[in-house]
mmCIF file of C-alpha atoms in Angstrom:
data_model
loop_
_atom_site.group_PDB
_atom_site.id
_atom_site.type_symbol
_atom_site.label_atom_id
_atom_site.label_comp_id
_atom_site.label_asym_id
_atom_site.label_seq_id
_atom_site.Cartn_x
_atom_site.Cartn_y
_atom_site.Cartn_z
ATOM 1 C CA LYS A 1002 -2.403 38.986 -34.792
ATOM 2 C CA THR A 1003 -4.257 41.247 -32.437
ATOM 3 C CA ALA A 1004 -7.123 43.372 -33.701
ATOM 4 C CA MET A 1005 -5.012 46.512 -33.412
ATOM 5 C CA GLN A 1006 -2.156 44.913 -35.391
ATOM 6 C CA ILE A 1007 -4.661 44.061 -38.112
ATOM 7 C CA VAL A 1008 -5.991 47.645 -38.060
ATOM 8 C CA GLU A 1009 -2.490 49.068 -38.525
ATOM 9 C CA ILE A 1010 -1.715 46.678 -41.378
ATOM 10 C CA MET A 1011 -5.042 47.429 -43.081
ATOM 11 C CA LYS A 1012 -4.439 51.199 -42.826
ATOM 12 C CA VAL A 1013 -1.068 50.891 -44.566
ATOM 13 C CA MET A 1014 -2.452 48.585 -47.240
ATOM 14 C CA GLU A 1015 -5.560 50.720 -47.843
ATOM 15 C CA ALA A 1016 -3.334 53.588 -48.976
ATOM 16 C CA ARG A 1017 -1.836 51.343 -51.672
ATOM 17 C CA HIS A 1018 -4.542 48.874 -52.745
ATOM 18 C CA PRO A 1019 -8.245 49.142 -53.617
ATOM 19 C CA VAL A 1020 -9.114 45.955 -51.695
ATOM 20 C CA VAL A 1021 -7.702 44.939 -48.329
ATOM 21 C CA MET A 1022 -8.594 41.666 -46.629
ATOM 22 C CA ALA A 1023 -7.817 40.091 -43.307
ATOM 23 C CA THR A 1024 -8.694 36.405 -43.174
ATOM 24 C CA ARG A 1025 -9.545 34.032 -40.355
ATOM 25 C CA VAL A 1026 -10.862 36.920 -38.259
ATOM 26 C CA SER A 1027 -13.154 36.082 -35.342
ATOM 27 C CA ALA A 1028 -16.371 38.018 -34.797
ATOM 28 C CA GLU A 1029 -14.880 39.532 -31.636
ATOM 29 C CA LYS A 1030 -11.799 40.832 -33.455
ATOM 30 C CA SER A 1031 -13.922 42.105 -36.333
ATOM 31 C CA ALA A 1032 -15.901 44.293 -33.926
ATOM 32 C CA GLU A 1033 -12.673 45.883 -32.703
ATOM 33 C CA ILE A 1034 -11.428 46.325 -36.271
ATOM 34 C CA GLN A 1035 -14.694 47.911 -37.409
ATOM 35 C CA ALA A 1036 -14.637 50.286 -34.433
ATOM 36 C CA ALA A 1037 -11.275 51.602 -35.664
ATOM 37 C CA LEU A 1038 -12.062 51.252 -39.388
ATOM 38 C CA PRO A 1039 -15.774 51.877 -39.931
ATOM 39 C CA GLN A 1040 -15.331 51.384 -43.682
ATOM 40 C CA ALA A 1041 -14.464 47.725 -43.062
ATOM 41 C CA THR A 1042 -17.031 45.005 -43.744
ATOM 42 C CA TYR A 1043 -17.150 41.685 -41.945
ATOM 43 C CA PHE A 1044 -18.175 38.529 -43.778
ATOM 44 C CA GLU A 1045 -19.061 36.269 -40.860
ATOM 45 C CA MET A 1046 -19.264 32.871 -42.576
ATOM 46 C CA ALA A 1047 -16.011 33.504 -44.469
ATOM 47 C CA ARG A 1048 -14.352 35.087 -41.414
ATOM 48 C CA ILE A 1049 -13.020 37.888 -43.613
ATOM 49 C CA CYS A 1050 -12.784 41.533 -42.629
ATOM 50 C CA ALA A 1051 -12.328 43.681 -45.742
ATOM 51 C CA ILE A 1052 -12.065 47.221 -46.988
ATOM 52 C CA GLN A 1053 -13.588 47.574 -50.436
ATOM 53 C CA PRO A 1054 -13.331 50.410 -52.943
ATOM 54 C CA SER A 1055 -16.218 52.881 -53.053
ATOM 55 C CA VAL A 1056 -16.585 52.100 -56.764
ATOM 56 C CA PRO A 1057 -16.814 48.340 -57.437
ATOM 57 C CA LEU A 1058 -13.965 46.738 -59.368
ATOM 58 C CA ALA A 1059 -14.561 45.840 -62.993
ATOM 59 C CA ILE A 1060 -15.995 42.357 -63.344
ATOM 60 C CA ARG A 1061 -13.279 39.956 -64.406
ATOM 61 C CA PRO A 1062 -13.938 37.551 -67.267
ATOM 62 C CA GLY A 1063 -14.607 33.881 -66.726
ATOM 63 C CA LYS A 1064 -17.061 31.836 -64.761
ATOM 64 C CA LEU A 1065 -15.935 30.643 -61.347
ATOM 65 C CA SER A 1066 -17.999 28.132 -59.426
ATOM 66 C CA ILE A 1067 -17.407 26.903 -55.898
ATOM 67 C CA LEU A 1068 -18.864 23.622 -54.650
ATOM 68 C CA THR A 1069 -18.994 21.984 -51.248
ATOM 69 C CA ALA A 1070 -19.573 18.375 -50.400
ATOM 70 C CA GLY A 1071 -21.443 19.236 -47.200
ATOM 71 C CA THR A 1072 -22.568 22.156 -45.119
ATOM 72 C CA ALA A 1073 -19.639 21.681 -42.728
ATOM 73 C CA ASP A 1074 -17.373 22.802 -45.607
ATOM 74 C CA LEU A 1075 -19.141 26.168 -45.927
ATOM 75 C CA PRO A 1076 -16.698 28.380 -43.973
ATOM 76 C CA VAL A 1077 -13.768 27.314 -46.157
ATOM 77 C CA ALA A 1078 -15.788 27.622 -49.359
ATOM 78 C CA GLU A 1079 -17.180 31.022 -48.369
ATOM 79 C CA GLU A 1080 -13.650 32.235 -47.693
ATOM 80 C CA ALA A 1081 -12.772 31.350 -51.285
ATOM 81 C CA ALA A 1082 -16.013 32.818 -52.647
ATOM 82 C CA VAL A 1083 -15.727 36.148 -50.822
ATOM 83 C CA THR A 1084 -12.048 36.437 -51.766
ATOM 84 C CA ALA A 1085 -12.901 35.887 -55.440
ATOM 85 C CA GLU A 1086 -15.788 38.374 -55.303
ATOM 86 C CA LEU A 1087 -13.628 41.020 -53.636
ATOM 87 C CA CYS A 1088 -11.158 40.556 -56.497
ATOM 88 C CA GLY A 1089 -13.879 41.193 -59.091
ATOM 89 C CA PHE A 1090 -15.006 37.691 -60.061
ATOM 90 C CA GLN A 1091 -18.597 36.585 -60.301
ATOM 91 C CA VAL A 1092 -19.085 33.416 -58.292
ATOM 92 C CA THR A 1093 -21.672 30.667 -58.506
ATOM 93 C CA ARG A 1094 -22.116 28.703 -55.297
ATOM 94 C CA LEU A 1095 -23.262 25.087 -55.092
ATOM 95 C CA TRP A 1096 -23.454 24.000 -51.485
ATOM 96 C CA ASP A 1097 -24.038 20.492 -50.149
ATOM 97 C CA VAL A 1098 -23.672 18.580 -53.421
ATOM 98 C CA GLY A 1099 -21.445 15.760 -52.144
ATOM 99 C CA VAL A 1100 -21.332 12.147 -53.225
ATOM 100 C CA ALA A 1101 -23.636 11.060 -50.377
ATOM 101 C CA GLY A 1102 -26.426 12.695 -52.379
ATOM 102 C CA ILE A 1103 -24.911 12.725 -55.849
ATOM 103 C CA HIS A 1104 -28.291 13.525 -57.435
ATOM 104 C CA ARG A 1105 -27.841 17.083 -56.090
ATOM 105 C CA LEU A 1106 -24.579 17.405 -58.014
ATOM 106 C CA LEU A 1107 -25.902 15.836 -61.195
ATOM 107 C CA SER A 1108 -28.968 18.095 -61.209
ATOM 108 C CA ASN A 1109 -26.514 21.018 -61.372
ATOM 109 C CA ARG A 1110 -24.417 19.606 -64.205
ATOM 110 C CA HIS A 1111 -25.068 22.771 -66.227
ATOM 111 C CA VAL A 1112 -23.097 24.814 -63.681
ATOM 112 C CA ILE A 1113 -20.089 22.528 -64.092
ATOM 113 C CA ASP A 1114 -20.392 22.654 -67.892
ATOM 114 C CA GLN A 1115 -20.552 26.472 -67.932
ATOM 115 C CA SER A 1116 -17.641 27.065 -65.545
ATOM 116 C CA ASP A 1117 -14.116 28.084 -66.513
ATOM 117 C CA VAL A 1118 -12.691 27.167 -63.097
ATOM 118 C CA LEU A 1119 -14.160 25.071 -60.285
ATOM 119 C CA ILE A 1120 -13.139 25.174 -56.635
ATOM 120 C CA VAL A 1121 -14.310 22.125 -54.699
ATOM 121 C CA ALA A 1122 -14.150 21.956 -50.893
ATOM 122 C CA ALA A 1123 -14.673 18.606 -49.195
ATOM 123 C CA GLY A 1124 -13.938 16.956 -45.887
ATOM 124 C CA MET A 1125 -14.647 13.366 -44.798
ATOM 125 C CA GLU A 1126 -13.107 11.173 -47.508
ATOM 126 C CA GLY A 1127 -12.745 14.004 -50.065
ATOM 127 C CA ALA A 1128 -14.373 12.173 -52.973
ATOM 128 C CA LEU A 1129 -16.303 15.101 -54.496
ATOM 129 C CA PRO A 1130 -13.359 16.717 -56.347
ATOM 130 C CA SER A 1131 -12.612 13.495 -58.243
ATOM 131 C CA VAL A 1132 -16.245 13.153 -59.287
ATOM 132 C CA VAL A 1133 -16.417 16.813 -60.359
ATOM 133 C CA ALA A 1134 -13.122 16.593 -62.276
ATOM 134 C CA GLY A 1135 -14.459 13.526 -64.073
ATOM 135 C CA LEU A 1136 -17.406 15.611 -65.280
ATOM 136 C CA ALA A 1137 -15.571 18.870 -66.000
ATOM 137 C CA ASP A 1138 -13.396 20.059 -68.860
ATOM 138 C CA CYS A 1139 -11.857 22.923 -66.886
ATOM 139 C CA PRO A 1140 -9.348 23.178 -64.026
ATOM 140 C CA VAL A 1141 -10.582 21.947 -60.639
ATOM 141 C CA VAL A 1142 -8.941 23.424 -57.557
ATOM 142 C CA THR A 1143 -9.440 21.057 -54.646
ATOM 143 C CA VAL A 1144 -9.631 22.193 -51.038
ATOM 144 C CA PRO A 1145 -9.528 19.528 -48.339
ATOM 145 C CA THR A 1146 -11.247 20.611 -45.149
ATOM 146 C CA SER A 1147 -10.546 19.340 -41.659
ATOM 147 C CA VAL A 1148 -14.185 18.621 -40.901
ATOM 148 C CA GLY A 1149 -15.928 15.322 -40.697
ATOM 149 C CA TYR A 1150 -16.179 12.453 -38.336
ATOM 150 C CA GLY A 1151 -14.915 8.915 -38.344
ATOM 151 C CA ALA A 1152 -11.556 8.436 -40.023
ATOM 152 C CA SER A 1153 -11.080 11.821 -41.690
ATOM 153 C CA PHE A 1154 -8.039 12.381 -39.434
ATOM 154 C CA ASN A 1155 -8.495 16.182 -39.245
ATOM 155 C CA GLY A 1156 -8.367 16.587 -43.023
ATOM 156 C CA LEU A 1157 -5.580 14.135 -43.815
ATOM 157 C CA ALA A 1158 -7.922 11.585 -45.416
ATOM 158 C CA PRO A 1159 -9.493 14.076 -47.875
ATOM 159 C CA LEU A 1160 -6.067 15.534 -48.660
ATOM 160 C CA LEU A 1161 -4.700 12.111 -49.554
ATOM 161 C CA THR A 1162 -7.796 11.264 -51.600
ATOM 162 C CA MET A 1163 -7.394 14.488 -53.586
ATOM 163 C CA LEU A 1164 -3.660 13.940 -54.098
ATOM 164 C CA ASN A 1165 -4.310 10.394 -55.304
ATOM 165 C CA SER A 1166 -7.160 11.254 -57.669
ATOM 166 C CA CYS A 1167 -6.889 9.784 -61.142
ATOM 167 C CA ALA A 1168 -9.144 12.491 -62.631
ATOM 168 C CA THR A 1169 -7.384 15.011 -64.865
ATOM 169 C CA GLY A 1170 -7.400 18.739 -64.256
ATOM 170 C CA ILE A 1171 -7.117 18.587 -60.460
ATOM 171 C CA GLY A 1172 -4.823 20.957 -58.633
#
């Protein structure tokens, strides 16, 4: 969509909904959108342009945590985190806790234990969600990313790893 198409859609939605989001927005498009809609906020890492209510939404119950295997997974994870926050959830972020340095994950075991839902983003071979699901007693939403080098095949390898996981609770 063009920036002006996004502006028109956001105007219509703003009249009906307290939160309006446009995702996968480039910094260049966000500048055009914000020129037309100064109330819009741009979340650069998440690539989200959003209109938020003047009064924050009530905090929703439950503990949501989002984990990434590596720093290359951050844009996808931030998109999920900002979306959840705009919807009223409190989010705990654990970045760069992949299996290549599993001590970083294990030193944050308390976050996994205290979470009601976990979202795990991973590229490369996509092993982190299986490890997390093996430790967790709550649902684990897995998000394969198309980052990585070697044989990740633009995200196909992590997708297949996540689909083939033997850990329970993965979606």
